[in-house]
Coordinates of C-alpha atoms and ligand atoms in Angstrom, one line a residue:
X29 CA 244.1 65.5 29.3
X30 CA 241.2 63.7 29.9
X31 CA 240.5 59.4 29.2
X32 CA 239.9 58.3 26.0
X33 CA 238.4 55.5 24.4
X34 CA 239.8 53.4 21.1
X35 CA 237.5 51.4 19.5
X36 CA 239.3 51.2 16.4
X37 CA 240.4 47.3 17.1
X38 CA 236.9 45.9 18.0
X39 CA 235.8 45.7 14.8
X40 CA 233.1 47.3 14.9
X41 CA 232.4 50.2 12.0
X42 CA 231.5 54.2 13.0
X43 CA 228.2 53.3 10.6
X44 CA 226.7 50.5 13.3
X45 CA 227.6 52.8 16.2
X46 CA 226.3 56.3 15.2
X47 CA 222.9 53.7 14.3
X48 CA 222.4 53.7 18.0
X49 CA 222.5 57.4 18.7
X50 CA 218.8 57.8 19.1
X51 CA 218.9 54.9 22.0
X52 CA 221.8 56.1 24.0
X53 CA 219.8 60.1 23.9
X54 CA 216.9 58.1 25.2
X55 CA 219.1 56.7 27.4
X56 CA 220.9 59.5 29.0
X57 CA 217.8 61.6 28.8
X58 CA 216.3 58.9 31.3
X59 CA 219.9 59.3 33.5
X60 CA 219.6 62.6 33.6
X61 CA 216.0 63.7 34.1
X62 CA 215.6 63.1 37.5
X63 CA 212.6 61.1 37.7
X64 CA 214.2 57.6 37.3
X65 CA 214.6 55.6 40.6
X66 CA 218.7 55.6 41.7
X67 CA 219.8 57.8 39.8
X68 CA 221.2 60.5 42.1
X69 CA 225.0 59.3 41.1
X70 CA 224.4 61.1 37.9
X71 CA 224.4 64.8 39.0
X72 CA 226.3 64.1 42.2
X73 CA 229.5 65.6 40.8
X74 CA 227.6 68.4 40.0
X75 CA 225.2 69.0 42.7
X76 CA 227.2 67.2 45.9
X77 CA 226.8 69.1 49.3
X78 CA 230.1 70.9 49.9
X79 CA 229.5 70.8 53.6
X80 CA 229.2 67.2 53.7
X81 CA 232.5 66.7 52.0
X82 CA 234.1 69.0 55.0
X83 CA 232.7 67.0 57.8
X84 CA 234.0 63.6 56.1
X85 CA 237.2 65.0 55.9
X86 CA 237.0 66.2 59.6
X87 CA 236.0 62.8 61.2
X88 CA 238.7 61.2 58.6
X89 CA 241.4 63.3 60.6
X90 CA 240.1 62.0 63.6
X91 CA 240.2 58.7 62.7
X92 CA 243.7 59.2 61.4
X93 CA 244.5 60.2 65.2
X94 CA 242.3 57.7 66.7
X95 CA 244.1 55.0 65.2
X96 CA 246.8 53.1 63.1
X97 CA 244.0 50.5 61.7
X98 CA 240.5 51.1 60.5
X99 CA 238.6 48.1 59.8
X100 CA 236.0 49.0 57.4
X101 CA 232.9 46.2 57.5
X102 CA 230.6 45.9 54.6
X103 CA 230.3 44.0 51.5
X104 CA 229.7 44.6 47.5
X105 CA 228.8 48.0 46.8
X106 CA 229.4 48.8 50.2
X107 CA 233.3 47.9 50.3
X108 CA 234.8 47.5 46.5
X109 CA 234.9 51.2 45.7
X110 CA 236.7 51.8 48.8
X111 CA 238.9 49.3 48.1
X112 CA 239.6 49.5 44.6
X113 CA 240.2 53.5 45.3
X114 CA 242.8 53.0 48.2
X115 CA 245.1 50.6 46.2
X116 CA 244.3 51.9 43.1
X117 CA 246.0 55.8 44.3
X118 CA 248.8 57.3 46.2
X119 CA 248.4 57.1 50.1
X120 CA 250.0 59.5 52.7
X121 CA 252.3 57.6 54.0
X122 CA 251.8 57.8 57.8
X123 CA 247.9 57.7 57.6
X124 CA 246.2 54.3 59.1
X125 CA 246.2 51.5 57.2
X126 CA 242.5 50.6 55.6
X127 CA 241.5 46.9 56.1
X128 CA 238.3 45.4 55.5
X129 CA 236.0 42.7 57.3
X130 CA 232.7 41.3 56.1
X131 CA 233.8 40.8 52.8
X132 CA 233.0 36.6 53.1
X133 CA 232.2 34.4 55.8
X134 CA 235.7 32.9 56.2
X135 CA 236.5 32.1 60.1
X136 CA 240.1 31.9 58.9
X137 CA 239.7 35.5 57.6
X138 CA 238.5 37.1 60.3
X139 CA 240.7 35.6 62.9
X140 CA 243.5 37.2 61.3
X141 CA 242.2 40.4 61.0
X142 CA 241.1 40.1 64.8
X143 CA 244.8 39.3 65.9
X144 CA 245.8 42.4 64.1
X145 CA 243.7 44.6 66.6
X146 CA 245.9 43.4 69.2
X147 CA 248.8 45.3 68.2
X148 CA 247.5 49.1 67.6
X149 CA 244.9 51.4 68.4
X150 CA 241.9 50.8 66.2
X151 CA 238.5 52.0 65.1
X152 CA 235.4 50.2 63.1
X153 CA 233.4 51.7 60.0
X154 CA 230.5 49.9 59.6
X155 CA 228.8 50.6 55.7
X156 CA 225.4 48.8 54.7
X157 CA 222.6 50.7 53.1
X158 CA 220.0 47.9 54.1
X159 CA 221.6 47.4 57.5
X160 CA 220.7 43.8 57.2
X161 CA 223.8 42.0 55.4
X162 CA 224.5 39.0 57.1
X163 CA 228.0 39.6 56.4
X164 CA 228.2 42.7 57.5
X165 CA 225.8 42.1 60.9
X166 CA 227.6 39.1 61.6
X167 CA 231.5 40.7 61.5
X168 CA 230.2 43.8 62.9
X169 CA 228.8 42.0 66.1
X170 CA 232.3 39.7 66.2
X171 CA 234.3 42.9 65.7
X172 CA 232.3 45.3 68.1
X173 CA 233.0 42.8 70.8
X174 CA 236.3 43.0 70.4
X175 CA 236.9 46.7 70.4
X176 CA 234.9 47.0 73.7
X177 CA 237.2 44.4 75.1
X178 CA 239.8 46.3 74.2
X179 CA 238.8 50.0 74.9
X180 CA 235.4 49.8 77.3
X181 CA 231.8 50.7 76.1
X182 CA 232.3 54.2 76.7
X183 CA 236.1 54.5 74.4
X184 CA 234.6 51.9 71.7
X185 CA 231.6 54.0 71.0
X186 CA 233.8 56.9 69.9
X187 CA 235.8 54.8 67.6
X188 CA 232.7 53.1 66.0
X189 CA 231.7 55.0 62.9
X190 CA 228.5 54.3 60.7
X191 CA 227.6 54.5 57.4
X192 CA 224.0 53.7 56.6
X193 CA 220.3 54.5 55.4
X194 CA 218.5 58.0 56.4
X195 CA 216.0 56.3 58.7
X196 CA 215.8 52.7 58.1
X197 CA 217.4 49.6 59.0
X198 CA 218.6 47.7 62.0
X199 CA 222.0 49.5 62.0
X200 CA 220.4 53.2 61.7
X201 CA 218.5 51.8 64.7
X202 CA 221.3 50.7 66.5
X203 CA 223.5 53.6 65.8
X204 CA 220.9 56.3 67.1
X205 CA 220.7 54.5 70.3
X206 CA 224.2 54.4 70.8
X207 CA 225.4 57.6 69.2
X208 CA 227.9 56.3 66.9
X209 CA 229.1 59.4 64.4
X210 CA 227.2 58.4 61.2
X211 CA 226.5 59.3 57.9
X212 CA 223.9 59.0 55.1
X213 CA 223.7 56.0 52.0
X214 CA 221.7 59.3 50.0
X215 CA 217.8 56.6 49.1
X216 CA 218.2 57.7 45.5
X217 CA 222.2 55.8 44.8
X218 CA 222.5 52.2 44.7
X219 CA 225.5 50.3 46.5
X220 CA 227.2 49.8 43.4
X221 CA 227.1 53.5 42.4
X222 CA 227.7 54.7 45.7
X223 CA 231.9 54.6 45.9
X224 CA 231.8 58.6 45.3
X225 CA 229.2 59.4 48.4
X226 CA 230.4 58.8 52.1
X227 CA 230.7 54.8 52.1
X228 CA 233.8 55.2 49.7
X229 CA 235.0 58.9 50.7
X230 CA 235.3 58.3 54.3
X231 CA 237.7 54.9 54.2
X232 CA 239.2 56.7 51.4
X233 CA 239.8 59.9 52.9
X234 CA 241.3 58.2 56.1
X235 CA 243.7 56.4 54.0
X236 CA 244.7 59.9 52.9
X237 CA 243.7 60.2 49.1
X238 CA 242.6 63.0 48.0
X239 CA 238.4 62.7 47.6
X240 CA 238.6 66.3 46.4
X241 CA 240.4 65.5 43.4
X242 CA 238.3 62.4 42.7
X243 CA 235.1 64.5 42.8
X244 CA 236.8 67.0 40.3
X245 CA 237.6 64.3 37.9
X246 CA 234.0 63.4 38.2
X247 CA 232.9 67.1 37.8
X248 CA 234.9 67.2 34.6
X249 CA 233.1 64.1 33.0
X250 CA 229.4 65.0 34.3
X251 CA 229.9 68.9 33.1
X252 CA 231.9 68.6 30.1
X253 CA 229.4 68.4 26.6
X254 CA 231.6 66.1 25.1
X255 CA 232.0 63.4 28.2
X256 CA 229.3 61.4 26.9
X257 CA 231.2 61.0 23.6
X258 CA 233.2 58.4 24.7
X259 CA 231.2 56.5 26.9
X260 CA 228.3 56.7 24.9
X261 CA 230.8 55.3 22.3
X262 CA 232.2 52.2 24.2
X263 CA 228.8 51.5 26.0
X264 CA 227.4 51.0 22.1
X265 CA 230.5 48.8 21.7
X266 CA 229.7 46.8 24.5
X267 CA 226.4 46.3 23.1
X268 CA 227.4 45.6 19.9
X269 CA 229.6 42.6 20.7
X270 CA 227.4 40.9 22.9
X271 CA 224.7 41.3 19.8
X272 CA 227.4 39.3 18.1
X273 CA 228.2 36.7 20.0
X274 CA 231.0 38.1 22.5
X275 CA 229.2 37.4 25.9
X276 CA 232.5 37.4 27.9
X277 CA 234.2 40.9 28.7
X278 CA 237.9 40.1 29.4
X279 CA 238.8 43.5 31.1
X280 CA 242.6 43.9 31.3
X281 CA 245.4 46.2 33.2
X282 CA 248.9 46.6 33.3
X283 CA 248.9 48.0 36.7
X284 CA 248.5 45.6 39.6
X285 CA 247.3 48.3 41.7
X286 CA 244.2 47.9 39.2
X287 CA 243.2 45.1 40.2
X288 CA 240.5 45.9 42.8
X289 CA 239.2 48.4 40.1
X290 CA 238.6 45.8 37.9
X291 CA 237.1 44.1 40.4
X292 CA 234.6 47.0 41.4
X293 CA 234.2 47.3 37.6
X294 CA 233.0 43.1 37.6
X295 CA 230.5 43.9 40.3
X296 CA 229.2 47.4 38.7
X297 CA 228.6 45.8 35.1
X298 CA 227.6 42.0 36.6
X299 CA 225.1 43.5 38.9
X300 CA 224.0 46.1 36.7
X301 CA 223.4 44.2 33.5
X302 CA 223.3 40.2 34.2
X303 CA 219.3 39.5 34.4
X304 CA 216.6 39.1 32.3
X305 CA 218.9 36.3 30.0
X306 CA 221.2 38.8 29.2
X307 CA 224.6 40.8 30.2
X308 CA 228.2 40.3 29.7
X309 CA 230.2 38.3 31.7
X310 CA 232.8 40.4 33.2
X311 CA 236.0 39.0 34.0
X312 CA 239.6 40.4 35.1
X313 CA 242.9 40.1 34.2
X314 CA 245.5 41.0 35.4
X315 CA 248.5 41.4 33.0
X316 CA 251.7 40.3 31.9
X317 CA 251.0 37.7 34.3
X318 CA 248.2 35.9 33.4
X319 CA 249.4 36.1 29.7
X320 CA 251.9 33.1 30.9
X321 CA 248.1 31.5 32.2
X322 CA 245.4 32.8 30.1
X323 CA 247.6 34.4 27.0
X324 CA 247.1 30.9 25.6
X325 CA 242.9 30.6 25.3
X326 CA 243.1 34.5 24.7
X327 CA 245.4 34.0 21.2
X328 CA 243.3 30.8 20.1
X329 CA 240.8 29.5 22.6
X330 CA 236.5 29.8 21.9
X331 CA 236.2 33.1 20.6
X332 CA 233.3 34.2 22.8
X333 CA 235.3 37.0 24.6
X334 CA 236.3 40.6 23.4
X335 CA 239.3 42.2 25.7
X336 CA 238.7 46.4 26.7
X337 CA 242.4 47.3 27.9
X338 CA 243.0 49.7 30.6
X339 CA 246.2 51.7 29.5
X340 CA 248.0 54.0 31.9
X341 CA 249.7 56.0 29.7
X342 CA 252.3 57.7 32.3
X343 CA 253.6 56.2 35.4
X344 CA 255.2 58.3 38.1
X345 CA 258.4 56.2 38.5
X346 CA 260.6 54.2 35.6
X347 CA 263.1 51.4 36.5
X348 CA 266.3 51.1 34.1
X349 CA 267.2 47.4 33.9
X350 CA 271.2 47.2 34.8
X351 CA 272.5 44.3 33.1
X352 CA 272.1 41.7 30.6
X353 CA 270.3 41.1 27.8
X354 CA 267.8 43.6 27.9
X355 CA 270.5 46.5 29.5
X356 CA 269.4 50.1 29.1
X357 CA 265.6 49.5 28.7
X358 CA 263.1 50.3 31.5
X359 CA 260.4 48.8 32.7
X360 CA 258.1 51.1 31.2
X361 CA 259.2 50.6 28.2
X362 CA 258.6 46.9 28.5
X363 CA 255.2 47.6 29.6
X364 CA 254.3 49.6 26.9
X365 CA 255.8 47.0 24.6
X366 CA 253.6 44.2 25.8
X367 CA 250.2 46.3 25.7
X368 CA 251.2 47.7 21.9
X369 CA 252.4 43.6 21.3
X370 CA 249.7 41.7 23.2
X371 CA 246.6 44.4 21.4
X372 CA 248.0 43.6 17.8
X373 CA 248.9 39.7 18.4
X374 CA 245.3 39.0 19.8
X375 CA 243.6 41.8 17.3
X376 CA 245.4 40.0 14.4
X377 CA 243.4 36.7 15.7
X378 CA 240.4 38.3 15.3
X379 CA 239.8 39.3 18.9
X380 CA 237.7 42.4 19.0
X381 CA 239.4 44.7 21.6
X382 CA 238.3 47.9 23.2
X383 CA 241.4 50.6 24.6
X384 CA 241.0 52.9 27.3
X385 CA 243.5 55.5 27.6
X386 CA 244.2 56.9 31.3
X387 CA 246.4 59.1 31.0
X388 CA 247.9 58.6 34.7
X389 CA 246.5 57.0 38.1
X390 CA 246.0 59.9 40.3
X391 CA 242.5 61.5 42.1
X392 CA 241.7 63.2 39.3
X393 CA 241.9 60.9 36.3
X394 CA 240.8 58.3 38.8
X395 CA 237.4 60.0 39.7
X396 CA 237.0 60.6 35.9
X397 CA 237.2 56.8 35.4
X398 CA 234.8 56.3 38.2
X399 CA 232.4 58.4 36.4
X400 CA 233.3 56.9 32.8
X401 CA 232.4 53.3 33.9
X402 CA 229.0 54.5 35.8
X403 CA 227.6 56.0 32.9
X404 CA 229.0 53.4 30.3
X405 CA 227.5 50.8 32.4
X406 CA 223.8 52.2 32.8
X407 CA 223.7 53.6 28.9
X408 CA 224.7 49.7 28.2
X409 CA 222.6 48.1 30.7
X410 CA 219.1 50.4 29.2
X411 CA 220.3 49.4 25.6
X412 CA 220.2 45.7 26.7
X413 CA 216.3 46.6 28.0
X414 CA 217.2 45.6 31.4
X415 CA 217.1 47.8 34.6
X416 CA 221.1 49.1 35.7
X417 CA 219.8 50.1 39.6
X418 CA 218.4 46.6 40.6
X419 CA 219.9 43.2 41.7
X420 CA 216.9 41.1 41.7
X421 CA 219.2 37.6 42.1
X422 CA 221.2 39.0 44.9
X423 CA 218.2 39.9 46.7
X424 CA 217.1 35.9 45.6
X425 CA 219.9 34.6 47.1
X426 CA 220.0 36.3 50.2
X427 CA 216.4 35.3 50.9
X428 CA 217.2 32.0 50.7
X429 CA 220.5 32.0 52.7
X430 CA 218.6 33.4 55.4
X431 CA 216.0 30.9 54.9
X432 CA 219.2 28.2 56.0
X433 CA 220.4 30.5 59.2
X434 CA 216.8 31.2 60.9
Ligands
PA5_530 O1 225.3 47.1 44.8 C1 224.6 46.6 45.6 O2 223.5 47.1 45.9 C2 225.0 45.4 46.5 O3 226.2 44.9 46.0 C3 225.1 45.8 47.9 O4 226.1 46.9 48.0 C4 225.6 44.7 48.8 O5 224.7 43.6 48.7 C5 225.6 45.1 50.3 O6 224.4 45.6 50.7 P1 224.2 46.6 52.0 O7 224.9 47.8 51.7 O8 222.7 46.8 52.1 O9 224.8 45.8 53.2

């Protein structure tokens, strides 16, 4: 069973979104032909090389007997999908525990994570497409130190792994001179679309999920003639609301091991669609417990928000409660309870809400998400009139910031 999407609470009719089929063919037949800039995510389920996927899955079982930790360094699109991906899915047990640096500028941070190479063996993955991340340079350098404390030159060059552009950059540079194993950020997929490539496949693969199955799921989306259905659907939605006043997204799980998913989701749409004056603001929550912090403003605060709900529909392990009042039931059950109570509580205020069903968390469904949420976010993002594949204000910012350090 594939993921499915319910727009049946957001208030919006079938009439307004069928009005926008023209637009999202235009729109998909500009994802799809080829000749738009960064758009090489869109056949990649299709098309990837095979080969490739073997010799990440080769260095991943050396890494997995290299080391105990790998410290992945890189920041944005160049660490969330990893992320989200490893604590979203089931690991192997006994495979090294993922960790990432570079991810802010926090001293504190860092020190931590540095005290933690102490105690096992180790090995680094740097990721940045530029290769010019102050973030990531700046860890990188603190962290590459470190390891050749630790191991020697000769050792900490075999346990430094790359991930970066083709030809360009000060970390393609750098990794040719010293022959770090590396691999390619393809020119035509931006950071954000990129989790599905080697900068989230490698980390992944070391923490022993299994990318094969998430490049299935993907398959299934990209080849199936009906996968556009749905996100074609909810990307219209998205559109819709905004039209009408909903500039605030309020994405929602039920899954704590969702929560760096939503987060990967914040930085696809945010990036993707927040220029020009317009985009919806993204935000995360994570539920039941933020509907003891946020339940409040969600039942009767502004109403400038519509919620999409991410609903796992099966979970691989159920909990019977033992005693007391609520005896007999399982957590499940409760679970499902509160995403059936909270959607018609909130839906009866007038809250237009958005359901995605997932069937269950594993590689598969997972990669079909990935997929769902690309192609959602650039249908919405060329409805809006505004580019998906460029970050104009992150570039801004980063300018300036260097500006401060040089
Ligand atoms: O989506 C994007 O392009 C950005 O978020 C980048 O991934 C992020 O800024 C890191 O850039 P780089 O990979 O060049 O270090």
């Amino acid at each position: 069973m594939d993921l499915r999407v319910d727009i049946s609470r957001s208030g919006l009719t079938g009439e307004e979104i069928n009005a926008k089929k023209d637009a999202v063919d235009a729109a998909l037949e500009r994802l799809w032909s080829g000749k738009e800039d960064f758009t090489g995510w869109v056949k990649l389920p299709l098309e990837y090389d095979k080969n490739e996927v073997e010799r990440i899955l080769n260095v991943s079982d050396i890494i997995r007997q290299q080391c105990g930790l790998l410290i992945v360094i890189g920041i944005g699109g160049s660490y969330l999908g990893a992320k989200a991906t490893i604590d979203a899915l089931e690991k192997e047990p006994d495979a090294p525990q993922v960790k990432f640096a570079g991810i802010n500028l926090s001293a504190v941070y860092h020190a931590r994570l540095l005290r933690e190479m102490d105690l096992q063996d180790v090995c680094l993955c740097v990721i940045s497409k530029s290769g010019t991340t102050v973030e990531t340079t700046a860890t990188f350098n603190i962290f590459k130190k470190a390891l050749i404390e630790k191991y020697g030159k000769e050792e900490a060059v075999k346990r430094i792994y790359a991930i970066t552009d083709e030809k360009n950059g000060a970390l393609r540079e750098e990794t040719e001179a010293e022959g770090y194993t590396s691999f390619v950020i393809p020119s035509d997929i931006g950071g954000r679309y990129s989790v599905l490539t080697p900068v989230g496949l490698l980390p992944i693969a070391v923490a022993g999920v299994d990318i094969r199955g998430l490049l299935q799921g993907a398959e299934t989306m990209a080849g199936s003639p009906e996968w556009d259905f749905d996100a074609s659907s909810y990307a219209v939605a998205r559109f819709l609301l905004l039209q009408k006043g909903k500039a605030v997204e309020a994405i929602q799980h039920y899954e704590p091991s969702l929560k760096y998913f939503v987060e990967w989701i914040k930085q696809l749409f945010g990036e993707s669609e927040g220029k020009d004056g317009t985009g919806l603001f993204p935000a995360g929550l994570e539920l039941t417990a933020d509907l003891h912090s946020m339940g409040q403003f969600l039942q009767q605060g502004s109403q400038i928000f519509f919620e999409t709900v991410l609903n796992v529909k099966n979970s691989p392990v159920d909990m019977t409660i033992p005693a007391g009042p609520l005896e007999g039931k399982t957590l499940n059950q409760l679970n499902r309870a509160a995403v059936r109570g909270v959607i018609e509580a909130h839906s009866s205020a007038g809250v237009p809400i958005i359901r995605i069903d997932i069937p269950e968390l594993d590689a598969f469904h997972y990669g079909q998400l990935i997929y769902f949420f690309e192609t959602s976010c650039a249908i919405t993002a060329m409805l809006m009139g505004v580019n998906p594949f460029d970050q104009p204000g992150v570039e801004a910012y980063k300018k300036e910031m260097k500006k401060e350090i040089f």
